[in-house]
CSV table of N, CA and C in Angstrom, one decimal:
chain,number,residue,atom,x,y,z
A,14,ARG,N,-40.4,74.9,10.1
A,14,ARG,CA,-40.0,73.5,10.5
A,14,ARG,C,-38.5,73.5,10.6
A,15,SER,N,-38.0,72.7,11.5
A,15,SER,CA,-36.6,72.5,11.7
A,15,SER,C,-36.1,71.5,10.6
A,16,PRO,N,-34.8,71.5,10.3
A,16,PRO,CA,-34.2,70.7,9.3
A,16,PRO,C,-34.3,69.2,9.6
A,17,ASP,N,-34.5,68.8,10.8
A,17,ASP,CA,-34.6,67.4,11.1
A,17,ASP,C,-36.0,66.9,11.2
A,18,THR,N,-37.0,67.6,10.6
A,18,THR,CA,-38.4,67.1,10.5
A,18,THR,C,-38.6,66.6,9.2
A,19,PHE,N,-39.7,65.7,9.1
A,19,PHE,CA,-40.0,65.2,7.8
A,19,PHE,C,-41.5,65.0,7.8
A,20,VAL,N,-42.1,64.8,6.6
A,20,VAL,CA,-43.5,64.6,6.5
A,20,VAL,C,-43.8,63.2,7.0
A,21,PHE,N,-44.8,63.1,7.9
A,21,PHE,CA,-45.1,61.8,8.5
A,21,PHE,C,-46.4,61.2,8.0
A,22,PRO,N,-46.3,60.2,7.2
A,22,PRO,CA,-47.5,59.6,6.6
A,22,PRO,C,-48.3,58.8,7.7
A,23,ALA,N,-49.6,58.8,7.6
A,23,ALA,CA,-50.5,58.2,8.6
A,23,ALA,C,-50.1,56.7,8.7
A,24,GLU,N,-49.7,56.0,7.6
A,24,GLU,CA,-49.4,54.6,7.7
A,24,GLU,C,-48.2,54.3,8.6
A,25,LEU,N,-47.3,55.3,8.7
A,25,LEU,CA,-46.2,55.1,9.6
A,25,LEU,C,-46.7,55.1,11.1
A,26,GLY,N,-47.7,55.9,11.4
A,26,GLY,CA,-48.2,56.0,12.7
A,26,GLY,C,-48.8,54.6,13.1
A,27,ALA,N,-49.5,54.0,12.2
A,27,ALA,CA,-50.1,52.6,12.4
A,27,ALA,C,-49.0,51.6,12.7
A,28,ARG,N,-47.9,51.7,11.9
A,28,ARG,CA,-46.8,50.8,12.1
A,28,ARG,C,-46.1,51.0,13.5
A,29,LEU,N,-46.0,52.3,13.9
A,29,LEU,CA,-45.4,52.6,15.2
A,29,LEU,C,-46.3,52.0,16.3
A,30,ARG,N,-47.6,52.1,16.1
A,30,ARG,CA,-48.5,51.5,17.1
A,30,ARG,C,-48.3,50.0,17.2
A,31,ASP,N,-48.2,49.4,16.1
A,31,ASP,CA,-48.0,47.9,16.1
A,31,ASP,C,-46.7,47.6,16.9
A,32,LEU,N,-45.6,48.3,16.7
A,32,LEU,CA,-44.4,48.1,17.4
A,32,LEU,C,-44.6,48.3,18.9
A,33,ARG,N,-45.3,49.3,19.3
A,33,ARG,CA,-45.5,49.6,20.7
A,33,ARG,C,-46.3,48.4,21.3
A,34,LEU,N,-47.4,48.0,20.6
A,34,LEU,CA,-48.2,46.9,21.2
A,34,LEU,C,-47.4,45.6,21.3
A,35,ARG,N,-46.5,45.3,20.3
A,35,ARG,CA,-45.7,44.1,20.3
A,35,ARG,C,-44.7,44.2,21.5
A,36,ALA,N,-44.3,45.4,21.8
A,36,ALA,CA,-43.4,45.6,22.9
A,36,ALA,C,-44.1,45.5,24.3
A,37,GLY,N,-45.4,45.5,24.3
A,37,GLY,CA,-46.2,45.4,25.5
A,37,GLY,C,-46.1,46.7,26.3
A,38,VAL,N,-46.0,47.8,25.7
A,38,VAL,CA,-45.9,49.1,26.4
A,38,VAL,C,-47.2,49.9,26.1
A,39,THR,N,-47.7,50.6,27.2
A,39,THR,CA,-48.8,51.5,27.0
A,39,THR,C,-48.4,52.8,26.4
A,40,GLN,N,-49.3,53.6,25.9
A,40,GLN,CA,-49.0,54.9,25.4
A,40,GLN,C,-48.4,55.7,26.5
A,41,PHE,N,-49.0,55.7,27.7
A,41,PHE,CA,-48.5,56.5,28.8
A,41,PHE,C,-47.1,56.0,29.2
A,42,GLY,N,-46.9,54.7,29.3
A,42,GLY,CA,-45.6,54.2,29.7
A,42,GLY,C,-44.5,54.6,28.7
A,43,LEU,N,-44.9,54.6,27.5
A,43,LEU,CA,-43.9,54.9,26.4
A,43,LEU,C,-43.6,56.4,26.5
A,44,ALA,N,-44.6,57.2,26.7
A,44,ALA,CA,-44.4,58.7,26.8
A,44,ALA,C,-43.5,59.0,28.0
A,45,GLN,N,-43.7,58.3,29.1
A,45,GLN,CA,-42.8,58.5,30.3
A,45,GLN,C,-41.4,58.0,30.0
A,46,ALA,N,-41.2,56.9,29.3
A,46,ALA,CA,-39.9,56.4,28.9
A,46,ALA,C,-39.2,57.4,28.0
A,47,MET,N,-40.0,58.1,27.2
A,47,MET,CA,-39.4,59.0,26.2
A,47,MET,C,-39.2,60.4,26.9
A,48,GLY,N,-39.7,60.6,28.1
A,48,GLY,CA,-39.6,61.9,28.7
A,48,GLY,C,-40.5,63.0,28.0
A,49,ARG,N,-41.6,62.5,27.5
A,49,ARG,CA,-42.4,63.4,26.7
A,49,ARG,C,-43.8,63.5,27.3
A,50,ALA,N,-44.6,64.4,26.8
A,50,ALA,CA,-46.0,64.6,27.2
A,50,ALA,C,-46.8,63.3,26.9
A,51,GLY,N,-47.8,63.0,27.8
A,51,GLY,CA,-48.5,61.8,27.6
A,51,GLY,C,-49.3,61.6,26.3
A,52,ASN,N,-49.8,62.7,25.8
A,52,ASN,CA,-50.6,62.6,24.6
A,52,ASN,C,-49.8,62.5,23.3
A,53,LEU,N,-48.5,62.7,23.4
A,53,LEU,CA,-47.7,62.8,22.2
A,53,LEU,C,-47.7,61.4,21.4
A,54,VAL,N,-47.6,60.3,22.2
A,54,VAL,CA,-47.6,59.0,21.6
A,54,VAL,C,-48.8,58.7,20.8
A,55,GLY,N,-50.0,59.1,21.3
A,55,GLY,CA,-51.2,58.9,20.6
A,55,GLY,C,-51.3,59.8,19.3
A,56,LYS,N,-50.8,61.0,19.4
A,56,LYS,CA,-50.7,61.9,18.3
A,56,LYS,C,-49.8,61.3,17.2
A,57,LEU,N,-48.7,60.7,17.5
A,57,LEU,CA,-47.8,60.1,16.5
A,57,LEU,C,-48.5,58.9,15.9
A,58,GLU,N,-49.1,58.1,16.7
A,58,GLU,CA,-49.8,56.9,16.2
A,58,GLU,C,-51.0,57.2,15.3
A,59,ARG,N,-51.7,58.2,15.6
A,59,ARG,CA,-52.8,58.6,14.7
A,59,ARG,C,-52.4,59.4,13.5
A,60,GLY,N,-51.2,59.8,13.5
A,60,GLY,CA,-50.7,60.6,12.3
A,60,GLY,C,-51.0,62.1,12.5
A,61,ASP,N,-51.4,62.5,13.7
A,61,ASP,CA,-51.8,63.9,14.0
A,61,ASP,C,-50.5,64.8,14.2
A,62,GLU,N,-49.4,64.2,14.4
A,62,GLU,CA,-48.1,65.0,14.5
A,62,GLU,C,-47.5,64.9,13.1
A,63,ARG,N,-47.8,65.9,12.3
A,63,ARG,CA,-47.5,65.9,10.9
A,63,ARG,C,-46.0,66.1,10.6
A,64,TYR,N,-45.3,66.8,11.4
A,64,TYR,CA,-43.9,67.0,11.1
A,64,TYR,C,-43.0,66.7,12.3
A,65,PRO,N,-43.0,65.5,12.7
A,65,PRO,CA,-42.2,65.2,13.9
A,65,PRO,C,-40.7,65.2,13.6
A,66,SER,N,-39.9,65.4,14.6
A,66,SER,CA,-38.4,65.4,14.4
A,66,SER,C,-38.0,64.0,14.3
A,67,SER,N,-36.9,63.7,13.6
A,67,SER,CA,-36.3,62.4,13.6
A,67,SER,C,-35.9,61.9,15.0
A,68,GLU,N,-35.5,62.9,15.8
A,68,GLU,CA,-35.2,62.5,17.2
A,68,GLU,C,-36.4,62.0,18.0
A,69,LEU,N,-37.6,62.6,17.7
A,69,LEU,CA,-38.8,62.1,18.4
A,69,LEU,C,-39.1,60.7,18.0
A,70,VAL,N,-39.0,60.4,16.7
A,70,VAL,CA,-39.3,59.0,16.2
A,70,VAL,C,-38.3,58.1,16.8
A,71,ALA,N,-37.0,58.5,16.8
A,71,ALA,CA,-36.0,57.6,17.4
A,71,ALA,C,-36.3,57.3,18.9
A,72,ASP,N,-36.7,58.3,19.6
A,72,ASP,CA,-37.1,58.2,21.0
A,72,ASP,C,-38.2,57.1,21.1
A,73,PHE,N,-39.2,57.2,20.2
A,73,PHE,CA,-40.3,56.3,20.2
A,73,PHE,C,-39.8,54.9,20.0
A,74,LEU,N,-38.9,54.7,19.0
A,74,LEU,CA,-38.4,53.3,18.7
A,74,LEU,C,-37.5,52.8,19.9
A,75,ARG,N,-36.7,53.7,20.5
A,75,ARG,CA,-35.9,53.2,21.7
A,75,ARG,C,-36.8,52.8,22.8
A,76,GLY,N,-37.9,53.6,23.0
A,76,GLY,CA,-38.9,53.3,24.1
A,76,GLY,C,-39.6,51.9,23.9
A,77,CYS,N,-39.7,51.5,22.6
A,77,CYS,CA,-40.3,50.2,22.3
A,77,CYS,C,-39.2,49.1,22.2
A,78,ARG,N,-38.0,49.5,22.5
A,78,ARG,CA,-36.8,48.6,22.5
A,78,ARG,C,-36.6,48.1,21.1
A,79,VAL,N,-36.8,48.9,20.1
A,79,VAL,CA,-36.5,48.5,18.7
A,79,VAL,C,-35.2,49.1,18.2
A,80,ALA,N,-34.9,50.2,18.6
A,80,ALA,CA,-33.6,50.9,18.1
A,80,ALA,C,-32.6,51.0,19.3
């Protein structure tokens, strides 16, 4: 793992999903805004991406217009 990764609890994925839904953005639309693969947003929200980088989470938040 790289030094900017962290353990990603499943509860955080659910919170990210709520933020995305409140922003009115689809998973695909968010992935496009992030410049990432389409399935990555779903993996984050389900907690399947166990060690995401802090940059990836920041991209998610920016795509939801939170950060």
